[in-house]
Short mmCIF file of C-alpha atoms in Angstrom, two decimals:
data_model
loop_
_atom_site.label_atom_id
_atom_site.label_comp_id
_atom_site.label_asym_id
_atom_site.label_seq_id
_atom_site.Cartn_x
_atom_site.Cartn_y
_atom_site.Cartn_z
CA MET A 1 119.65 199.00 161.17
CA LYS A 2 122.96 199.02 159.48
CA THR A 3 121.54 200.18 156.30
CA ALA A 4 119.88 202.99 158.40
CA SER A 5 122.75 203.99 160.16
CA ILE A 6 124.85 204.30 156.85
CA LEU A 7 121.90 206.41 155.48
CA CYS A 8 121.96 208.49 158.45
CA MET A 9 125.75 208.97 158.10
CA PHE A 10 125.67 210.52 154.74
CA LEU A 11 122.63 212.76 155.66
CA GLY A 12 124.66 214.02 158.08
CA TYR A 13 126.57 215.71 155.39
CA LEU A 14 123.52 217.82 154.59
CA CYS A 15 123.85 219.53 158.06
CA ALA A 16 125.55 222.32 159.65
CA HIS A 17 128.98 222.82 159.04
CA PRO A 18 131.28 225.44 160.36
CA HIS A 19 132.19 228.98 159.45
CA VAL A 20 133.50 230.30 162.53
CA TRP A 21 136.57 229.06 164.00
CA VAL A 22 137.51 229.04 167.46
CA GLU A 23 140.91 228.34 169.22
CA VAL A 24 140.72 227.43 172.62
CA SER A 25 143.07 227.76 175.55
CA ALA A 26 142.70 227.40 179.31
CA GLY A 27 144.81 229.05 182.14
CA LEU A 28 144.98 228.38 185.94
CA THR A 29 145.53 230.91 188.47
CA ALA A 30 146.65 230.37 192.31
CA HIS A 31 144.93 232.23 194.75
CA SER A 32 144.97 231.64 198.57
CA ASP A 33 141.74 229.84 199.06
CA THR A 34 140.71 228.77 195.80
CA ASP A 35 142.29 228.64 192.33
CA SER A 36 140.54 229.64 189.02
CA LEU A 37 140.52 227.91 185.53
CA SER A 38 139.45 230.36 182.85
CA ILE A 39 138.95 229.05 179.33
CA VAL A 40 139.54 231.44 176.60
CA TRP A 41 137.91 231.48 173.15
CA LYS A 42 139.78 232.94 170.51
CA TYR A 43 137.57 233.69 167.42
CA ASP A 44 138.82 233.97 163.68
CA GLU A 45 139.38 237.52 162.53
CA MET A 46 136.57 237.51 160.19
CA PHE A 47 133.44 236.36 162.93
CA SER A 48 135.17 238.71 165.02
CA LEU A 49 134.63 241.66 162.80
CA MET A 50 131.04 240.51 161.98
CA LEU A 51 130.36 240.38 165.80
CA SER A 52 132.30 243.77 166.37
CA GLU A 53 130.38 245.32 163.60
CA ASP A 54 127.07 245.03 165.81
CA PHE A 55 128.59 245.30 169.30
CA ASP A 56 131.75 247.95 169.10
CA THR A 57 129.41 250.81 168.31
CA ASP A 58 131.51 253.53 168.99
CA LYS A 59 134.04 251.83 166.63
CA ASN A 60 137.10 252.21 168.99
CA GLY A 61 138.55 248.84 168.67
CA VAL A 62 137.62 247.86 172.10
CA LEU A 63 134.52 246.93 174.22
CA SER A 64 133.32 248.92 176.76
CA THR A 65 131.58 248.12 179.80
CA GLU A 66 128.19 249.02 178.44
CA GLU A 67 129.14 247.14 174.98
CA ARG A 68 130.34 243.94 176.94
CA ALA A 69 127.25 244.13 179.05
CA ASN A 70 125.21 244.02 175.74
CA LEU A 71 127.17 241.49 174.10
CA ARG A 72 126.97 239.26 177.47
CA ASP A 73 122.93 239.71 177.41
CA LEU A 74 122.61 238.36 173.92
CA VAL A 75 125.16 235.50 173.91
CA PHE A 76 125.10 234.44 177.61
CA GLU A 77 121.79 232.75 178.17
CA ASN A 78 121.96 231.01 174.74
CA LEU A 79 125.51 229.92 175.62
CA LYS A 80 124.05 228.72 178.80
CA ASN A 81 121.60 226.59 177.27
CA VAL A 82 124.21 224.61 175.54
CA ASN A 83 126.45 224.42 178.92
CA PHE A 84 128.85 226.83 177.16
CA TYR A 85 129.80 223.93 174.47
CA MET A 86 132.20 222.73 177.65
CA ASN A 87 132.23 219.49 179.40
CA ILE A 88 133.95 219.92 182.24
CA HIS A 89 134.57 216.72 184.73
CA ARG A 90 136.50 217.71 188.20
CA ASN A 91 137.55 214.75 190.06
CA ASN A 92 135.65 212.45 187.51
CA ALA A 93 132.52 213.93 188.40
CA PRO A 94 130.58 216.34 186.30
CA TYR A 95 131.63 220.34 187.16
CA THR A 96 128.45 222.51 186.31
CA ILE A 97 129.15 225.76 187.65
CA ILE A 98 128.05 228.83 185.74
CA PRO A 99 131.43 230.75 184.99
CA GLU A 100 131.94 234.18 184.93
CA PHE A 101 131.77 235.45 181.38
CA THR A 102 133.85 238.30 180.14
CA PRO A 103 134.16 239.07 176.38
CA ARG A 104 136.89 241.50 175.26
CA LEU A 105 138.02 242.80 171.78
CA GLU A 106 141.82 242.90 171.13
CA GLY A 107 143.45 243.89 167.73
CA GLY A 108 140.49 243.03 165.82
CA ILE A 109 140.03 239.69 167.72
CA LEU A 110 137.09 238.60 169.97
CA TYR A 111 137.73 236.69 172.72
CA PHE A 112 135.17 234.86 175.21
CA VAL A 113 136.74 234.27 178.84
CA PHE A 114 135.08 231.74 180.90
CA THR A 115 136.37 231.80 184.56
CA PHE A 116 135.35 228.94 187.03
CA PRO A 117 136.60 228.65 190.53
CA LEU A 118 138.62 225.46 191.35
CA PRO A 119 138.82 224.28 194.62
CA HIS A 120 142.08 223.35 196.37
CA ASP A 121 140.89 219.74 196.87
CA THR A 122 140.86 219.21 192.71
CA GLU A 123 142.81 216.35 191.61
CA THR A 124 141.96 216.11 188.17
CA VAL A 125 140.18 218.40 185.83
CA ARG A 126 138.68 217.22 182.46
CA ILE A 127 137.85 219.66 179.46
CA ARG A 128 136.11 218.97 176.36
CA VAL A 129 134.89 221.84 174.09
CA ILE A 130 132.73 221.13 171.15
CA ASP A 131 129.84 222.55 169.60
CA GLU A 132 127.69 219.51 168.71
CA GLU A 133 125.79 221.32 166.14
CA PHE A 134 129.00 222.10 164.31
CA TYR A 135 128.30 226.04 163.84
CA HIS A 136 131.67 226.40 165.62
CA SER A 137 134.74 224.57 164.91
CA MET A 138 136.72 224.31 168.30
CA GLU A 139 140.45 223.61 168.36
CA TRP A 140 142.72 223.61 171.50
CA SER A 141 145.73 226.04 171.02
CA GLU A 142 149.12 224.74 170.73
CA THR A 143 149.90 225.60 174.22
CA PRO A 144 146.51 224.30 175.48
CA LEU A 145 147.34 225.08 179.07
CA LYS A 146 149.14 228.28 180.86
CA ILE A 147 149.65 228.82 184.80
CA ARG A 148 149.07 232.61 185.24
CA ALA A 149 150.66 232.53 188.52
CA GLY A 150 152.83 230.77 191.00
CA ASN A 151 151.51 227.43 192.55
CA ASP A 152 153.11 225.26 194.94
CA ARG A 153 151.39 222.23 193.58
CA SER A 154 152.62 219.92 191.13
CA ILE A 155 150.33 220.70 187.80
CA THR A 156 151.00 218.35 184.75
CA TYR A 157 148.49 217.96 181.62
CA ASP A 158 147.83 215.92 178.73
CA THR A 159 145.68 216.05 175.62
CA GLU A 160 143.60 213.12 175.15
CA MET A 161 141.67 212.36 171.81
CA THR A 162 138.33 210.89 172.16
CA GLU A 163 135.64 211.03 169.50
CA VAL A 164 131.54 211.97 169.53
CA GLU A 165 128.93 210.49 167.50
CA TRP A 166 127.55 212.83 164.87
CA PHE A 167 125.29 211.47 162.65
CA HIS A 168 126.83 208.01 162.72
CA THR A 169 130.23 208.91 162.19
CA MET A 170 132.68 209.41 164.83
CA VAL A 171 134.41 212.88 165.22
CA PRO A 172 137.71 213.12 166.74
CA VAL A 173 137.50 215.57 169.76
CA THR A 174 140.74 216.62 171.86
CA GLU A 175 140.46 216.91 175.64
CA LEU A 176 142.42 218.75 177.98
CA VAL A 177 143.22 216.39 181.22
CA ILE A 178 145.02 218.51 184.06
CA SER A 179 146.37 216.59 187.03
CA CYS A 180 147.31 218.44 190.31
CA GLU A 181 149.19 216.87 193.23
CA MET B 1 134.15 207.19 144.53
CA TYR B 2 133.34 209.03 147.47
CA TYR B 3 135.37 206.54 149.83
CA LEU B 4 138.10 206.79 147.16
CA LEU B 5 138.29 210.69 147.59
CA ILE B 6 138.29 210.60 151.07
CA PHE B 7 140.65 208.06 151.38
CA PHE B 8 142.95 210.30 149.13
CA ILE B 9 142.69 213.47 150.96
CA THR B 10 143.08 211.91 154.91
CA ALA B 11 145.94 209.99 153.31
CA ALA B 12 147.34 213.34 152.14
CA ALA B 13 146.71 215.14 155.28
CA GLY B 14 149.23 213.04 157.21
CA ALA B 15 149.78 212.70 160.73
CA ASN B 16 147.32 213.34 163.37
CA ILE B 17 146.30 217.23 163.47
CA TYR B 18 144.04 217.09 166.35
CA SER B 19 146.34 216.89 169.44
CA PRO B 20 147.79 220.23 170.28
CA LYS B 21 151.45 220.06 170.57
CA PRO B 22 152.62 221.84 173.85
CA THR B 23 155.93 223.49 173.55
CA GLU B 24 158.89 222.67 175.33
CA ASP B 25 159.30 225.57 177.35
CA SER B 26 155.75 225.21 178.77
CA VAL B 27 155.86 225.85 182.34
CA VAL B 28 153.80 222.69 182.98
CA GLN B 29 155.07 219.13 182.96
CA LYS B 30 153.42 216.79 180.49
CA ALA B 31 152.39 213.52 181.70
CA HIS B 32 151.62 210.43 179.35
CA THR B 33 147.89 209.23 178.99
CA PRO B 34 146.98 206.67 176.29
CA ASN B 35 144.51 207.67 173.73
CA LYS B 36 141.03 205.81 173.49
CA THR B 37 140.34 204.05 170.52
CA ILE B 38 136.99 203.80 168.63
CA GLU B 39 136.27 200.49 170.66
CA ASP B 40 135.98 202.12 173.85
CA THR B 41 133.95 205.19 172.60
CA ALA B 42 131.85 203.92 169.54
CA PRO B 43 128.06 203.36 170.32
CA GLU B 44 126.72 199.75 169.82
CA SER B 45 124.82 200.70 166.72
CA ILE B 46 127.54 202.06 164.68
CA ARG B 47 130.33 200.04 165.37
CA GLY B 48 131.53 197.98 162.41
CA ILE B 49 129.89 200.51 159.85
CA PRO B 50 132.33 200.86 157.19
CA GLY B 51 133.53 204.66 156.80
CA ALA B 52 132.17 205.87 160.21
CA ARG B 53 135.29 206.93 161.38
CA LEU B 54 137.09 207.39 158.02
CA LEU B 55 134.08 210.12 157.42
CA GLY B 56 134.77 211.75 161.15
CA ASN B 57 138.32 212.16 160.39
CA LEU B 58 138.05 213.57 156.97
CA ARG B 59 135.52 216.06 158.53
CA GLY B 60 137.94 217.27 161.38
CA ASN B 61 140.97 217.39 158.93
CA LEU B 62 138.80 219.60 156.49
CA LEU B 63 137.97 221.81 159.03
CA THR B 64 141.51 221.93 160.41
CA ARG B 65 142.66 222.99 156.93
CA GLN B 66 139.88 225.76 156.30
CA ARG B 67 140.63 227.14 159.52
CA LYS B 68 144.39 227.75 158.50
CA LEU B 69 143.46 228.91 155.14
CA GLN B 70 140.80 231.28 156.37
CA ALA B 71 143.69 232.78 158.84
CA ARG B 72 145.90 232.90 155.66
CA ILE B 73 143.17 234.84 153.87
CA SER B 74 142.82 237.42 156.45
CA GLY B 75 146.08 237.53 156.92
CA SER B 76 146.82 238.27 152.84
CA PHE B 77 143.99 241.16 153.33
CA ARG B 78 145.94 242.64 156.29
CA GLU B 79 149.19 242.58 154.25
CA MET B 80 147.46 244.42 151.31
CA GLU B 81 146.26 246.78 153.69
CA LYS B 82 149.99 247.83 154.41
CA ASN B 83 151.77 247.43 151.34
CA GLN B 84 149.53 247.11 148.20
CA SER B 85 151.22 244.35 146.31
CA ARG B 86 149.73 242.77 143.09
CA HIS B 87 150.93 239.31 143.83
CA LEU B 88 148.60 239.30 146.69
CA TYR B 89 145.92 239.12 144.32
CA PHE B 90 147.08 235.78 142.98
CA SER B 91 147.88 234.17 146.49
CA VAL B 92 144.24 235.46 147.70
CA PHE B 93 142.44 233.61 144.65
CA VAL B 94 144.60 230.42 145.18
CA LEU B 95 144.09 230.20 148.97
CA ALA B 96 140.31 231.09 148.40
CA PHE B 97 140.24 228.63 145.64
CA LEU B 98 141.54 226.11 148.52
CA PHE B 99 139.45 227.17 151.11
CA GLY B 100 136.27 226.61 148.73
CA PHE B 101 137.41 223.18 147.52
CA PHE B 102 138.01 222.06 150.96
CA HIS B 103 134.76 223.39 152.36
CA SER B 104 132.65 222.11 149.59
CA LEU B 105 133.79 218.46 150.36
CA GLY B 106 132.38 218.98 154.02
CA PRO B 107 128.47 218.83 154.79
CA GLY B 108 126.08 220.59 153.07
CA HIS B 109 126.69 222.43 149.83
CA GLY B 110 123.84 220.46 147.51
CA LYS B 111 126.28 217.33 146.98
CA MET B 112 123.91 215.00 148.70
CA VAL B 113 120.67 216.18 146.56
CA LEU B 114 122.85 216.44 143.41
CA GLY B 115 124.45 212.96 144.19
CA ALA B 116 121.10 211.43 144.68
CA TYR B 117 119.51 212.81 141.55
CA PHE B 118 122.20 211.45 139.40
CA LEU B 119 122.10 208.06 141.42
CA SER B 120 118.49 207.85 140.55
CA ASN B 121 118.49 209.04 137.00
CA GLY B 122 121.73 209.02 135.41
CA ALA B 123 123.10 211.71 133.04
CA ARG B 124 126.01 212.70 131.14
CA VAL B 125 129.32 213.38 132.82
CA ILE B 126 128.96 217.02 131.49
CA GLN B 127 125.85 217.40 133.12
CA GLY B 128 127.58 216.79 136.83
CA LEU B 129 130.24 219.33 135.77
CA PHE B 130 127.32 221.83 134.78
CA ALA B 131 125.00 221.35 137.47
CA GLY B 132 128.02 221.60 140.23
CA THR B 133 129.15 224.52 138.83
CA LEU B 134 125.72 226.04 138.62
CA THR B 135 125.04 225.09 142.24
CA ALA B 136 128.20 226.79 143.49
CA ALA B 137 127.28 229.97 141.13
CA VAL B 138 124.16 230.02 143.02
CA HIS B 139 125.42 229.53 146.29
CA VAL B 140 128.24 232.34 146.11
CA ALA B 141 125.72 234.87 144.20
CA SER B 142 123.12 234.27 147.00
CA ALA B 143 125.85 235.45 149.62
CA VAL B 144 126.93 238.27 147.28
CA THR B 145 123.23 239.64 147.24
CA ILE B 146 122.60 239.24 151.09
CA VAL B 147 125.98 241.25 151.72
CA LEU B 148 125.22 244.25 148.99
CA PHE B 149 121.53 244.23 150.04
CA GLY B 150 122.40 243.95 154.16
CA TYR B 151 125.37 246.27 154.00
CA TYR B 152 124.19 249.23 151.83
CA SER B 153 120.44 249.13 152.42
CA ILE B 154 120.04 247.90 155.95
CA ALA B 155 120.85 250.13 159.02
CA GLY B 156 120.44 247.16 161.72
CA SER B 157 122.51 244.31 162.55
CA LEU B 158 124.21 242.20 159.57
CA LEU B 159 124.37 239.22 161.50
CA ALA B 160 120.78 239.14 162.04
CA THR B 161 119.98 240.05 158.42
CA THR B 162 122.30 237.15 157.32
CA GLN B 163 120.84 234.66 159.66
CA ASN B 164 117.11 235.68 158.81
CA ALA B 165 117.96 235.43 155.05
CA GLU B 166 119.50 231.91 155.76
CA THR B 167 116.55 230.85 157.55
CA ILE B 168 114.13 232.05 154.79
CA LEU B 169 116.07 230.57 151.96
CA GLN B 170 116.59 227.40 153.60
CA ALA B 171 112.98 226.77 154.18
CA VAL B 172 112.31 227.65 150.54
CA THR B 173 115.09 225.33 149.42
CA ALA B 174 113.80 222.32 151.59
CA ARG B 175 110.10 222.63 150.35
CA ALA B 176 111.37 222.96 146.69
CA ILE B 177 113.57 219.55 147.37
CA ILE B 178 110.74 217.84 148.67
CA LEU B 179 108.33 218.86 145.77
CA LEU B 180 110.85 217.99 142.99
CA GLY B 181 111.56 214.49 144.95
CA LEU B 182 107.80 213.80 145.22
CA THR B 183 107.11 214.59 141.72
CA MET B 184 110.00 212.26 140.80
CA LEU B 185 108.79 209.68 142.58
CA ALA B 186 104.99 209.84 141.50
CA VAL B 187 106.38 209.80 137.41
CA ARG B 188 108.37 207.03 138.49
CA LEU B 189 105.55 205.18 140.18
CA TYR B 190 102.96 206.37 137.34
CA SER B 191 105.36 204.78 134.73
CA ARG B 192 105.73 201.63 136.46
CA VAL B 193 102.00 201.07 137.07
CA LYS B 194 101.35 201.73 133.20
CA ASN B 195 104.54 199.87 132.43
CA ASN B 196 105.45 202.88 130.26
CA ARG B 197 109.34 202.69 129.80
CA MET B 198 109.41 205.39 127.44
CA GLN B 199 108.12 207.72 129.73
CA THR B 200 110.64 206.81 132.39
CA LYS B 201 113.46 207.12 130.03
CA ALA B 202 112.00 210.73 128.76
CA CYS B 203 111.82 211.58 132.67
CA ALA B 204 115.23 210.44 133.36
CA GLU B 205 117.01 212.12 130.49
CA SER B 206 115.64 215.67 130.87
CA PRO B 207 118.53 217.46 132.11
CA ARG B 208 116.25 220.63 133.00
CA SER B 209 114.83 219.09 136.49
CA VAL B 210 118.62 218.72 137.31
CA TYR B 211 119.30 222.26 136.96
CA ILE B 212 116.34 223.58 139.07
CA LEU B 213 117.48 221.14 141.59
CA SER B 214 120.92 222.72 141.29
CA VAL B 215 119.59 226.32 141.45
CA PHE B 216 117.36 225.72 144.52
CA THR B 217 120.27 223.64 146.35
CA GLY B 218 122.34 226.43 145.72
CA LEU B 219 120.01 229.00 147.23
CA VAL B 220 121.21 228.97 150.87
CA PRO B 221 123.83 231.46 151.02
CA CYS B 222 127.64 230.66 151.88
CA PRO B 223 128.28 232.31 155.16
CA GLY B 224 132.07 231.73 154.31
CA VAL B 225 131.77 234.20 151.27
CA ILE B 226 129.75 236.46 153.38
CA PHE B 227 132.53 237.00 155.83
CA ILE B 228 135.34 237.30 153.45
CA LEU B 229 133.20 240.04 151.51
CA LEU B 230 132.49 241.87 154.73
CA PHE B 231 136.06 241.79 155.79
CA SER B 232 137.35 243.33 152.42
CA ILE B 233 134.52 246.03 152.52
CA ASN B 234 135.48 246.84 156.11
CA LEU B 235 139.38 247.23 154.91
CA SER B 236 138.22 249.24 151.91
CA LEU B 237 139.73 245.89 149.73
CA VAL B 238 136.74 245.38 147.96
CA SER B 239 138.66 244.43 144.45
CA LEU B 240 140.49 241.85 146.54
CA GLY B 241 137.67 240.55 147.98
CA VAL B 242 135.78 239.82 144.28
CA PHE B 243 138.82 237.85 143.57
CA ALA B 244 138.65 235.98 147.22
CA VAL B 245 134.90 235.55 146.15
CA SER B 246 135.89 234.31 142.66
CA GLY B 247 138.43 231.83 144.19
CA VAL B 248 135.95 230.40 146.50
CA PHE B 249 133.45 230.02 143.71
CA ALA B 250 135.91 227.80 141.33
CA GLY B 251 137.23 225.71 144.38
CA MET B 252 133.40 225.05 145.38
CA ALA B 253 132.63 224.16 141.78
CA LEU B 254 135.34 221.95 141.35
CA GLY B 255 134.68 220.42 144.73
CA ILE B 256 130.69 219.94 144.18
CA SER B 257 130.93 218.87 140.34
CA THR B 258 133.89 216.30 140.96
CA ILE B 259 131.74 214.57 143.18
CA SER B 260 128.85 214.79 140.82
CA MET B 261 130.63 213.56 138.04
CA GLY B 262 131.95 210.76 140.09
CA ILE B 263 128.42 209.58 141.00
CA ILE B 264 127.61 209.76 137.11
CA PHE B 265 130.71 207.63 136.34
CA SER B 266 129.94 205.04 138.99
CA ARG B 267 126.51 204.65 138.20
CA SER B 268 127.05 204.48 134.57
CA PHE B 269 129.76 201.58 135.33
CA LEU B 270 127.53 199.68 137.34
CA THR B 271 124.62 199.70 135.46
CA SER B 272 125.87 199.05 132.03
CA ARG B 273 124.86 196.39 129.99
CA ARG B 274 128.45 196.49 128.24
CA THR B 275 129.97 195.81 131.68
CA GLU B 276 127.64 192.35 132.39
CA PHE B 277 127.65 193.16 136.01
CA PHE B 278 125.48 190.49 137.69
CA GLY B 279 122.07 192.03 138.38
CA HIS B 280 122.88 195.23 136.96
CA ARG B 281 119.06 195.76 136.38
CA VAL B 282 118.00 195.20 139.78
CA LEU B 283 120.81 197.68 140.59
CA LYS B 284 119.45 200.28 137.97
CA ASN B 285 116.08 200.01 139.85
CA THR B 286 117.54 200.24 143.34
CA PHE B 287 119.41 203.41 142.59
CA SER B 288 116.61 205.02 140.76
CA PHE B 289 114.32 204.53 144.25
CA LEU B 290 116.97 204.94 146.53
CA GLY B 291 118.02 208.13 144.95
CA ILE B 292 114.41 209.46 144.92
CA PHE B 293 114.07 208.89 148.85
CA THR B 294 117.77 210.44 149.63
CA ILE B 295 116.13 213.66 147.84
CA ILE B 296 113.04 213.44 149.70
CA LEU B 297 114.38 212.88 153.06
CA SER B 298 117.08 215.52 152.45
CA GLY B 299 114.50 218.23 152.14
CA ILE B 300 112.86 216.69 155.20
CA LEU B 301 116.16 217.25 157.01
CA LEU B 302 116.55 220.62 155.84
CA LEU B 303 112.99 222.13 157.03
#
């Protein structure tokens, strides 16, 4: 069994490896009835160019409503099938709401913004972002959480290291843990 | 050898690079939560496997380095766009070389197949250098061909063209590797049955088969090279793109060759009569078949 595991571990080195780099950050926006949690993927410049070649059809450096819709049609269903590469737990229970998806192109960089409603009774949110097939390498940005508007609640966050199994190796993954009081 | 390499690279990487560092002026207050350990999270089946965590850490570490290097490469291209400076050719080459080296140490790039071949057959160390360099050359050349063909000949989506080409070439590679592995197995078994040691030796020392294997394992194009080339074409900095691709090739060749040569050297040391290593003949036979089965399995996994 152990021999097989070791063999699998090395065979994993044959498999997919990322060429697309994504910097992830989160934002909390306070509203009167419900807050919203946005998770932003910032693609690397080279992959952004590759996608914008296909989707920024008028080559003006921004995505029009129609171009955004075309991009959404192509990627949204695929991302939905992999749960948007996100594993979110709210109050220690899986949070499987389909987010609002907004792609945008700014300064040659492609951003995917996923917005989730966050009810006021939220005490903790735990977010892990990982492409387990490893076509994307996803890392949290240096400031992983920003509060976008005033909020009378005390909000703290921390990043927590955990590991996922991938071909019998343990791959380190960082989770963002937000606590609201 | 591989573990040793992993150890040095992981050690060189230093402190934990996975946890983002929030800035002090962040608007939120940071709380403390203790980190989980592998004992908390590792499935029962892999607890205690040597290197499971080391390989995972190495992988994450290599990815972070590649991300930073790729960002610096694209930054250098942007700088070149603004002020044409010759020293940028050198810095882009060095950055691309490092990117290629770290990239080749990660999963893929034919290291497993070449390593398995050399484990099974043994060879001269120089053959490891040639085979690694050939694999890197084909890997990069394949990407360049796709960009030239896709960008200048096809009006449709380049992303789709790249993905289609990758799928087709991967299928060809997988079948070729399986076929080569099965041929090696058949020859090895036949010579066993006939007890014809001369034939085994002749088969093992034929350098041609490893070069055929190198060409097939390198056929799947490197998307990293495709992205760099497209970026340079888009910014009308093709000559700088050629420098960058040369750097990636040199780095990859070094990475793949080093691992191939390390395996040849290790096998040679462990199975040499001069070392009088206990059970070296058994080890030689084990390596011989383990290598072949790994090649076949590698091909199956690529299907």
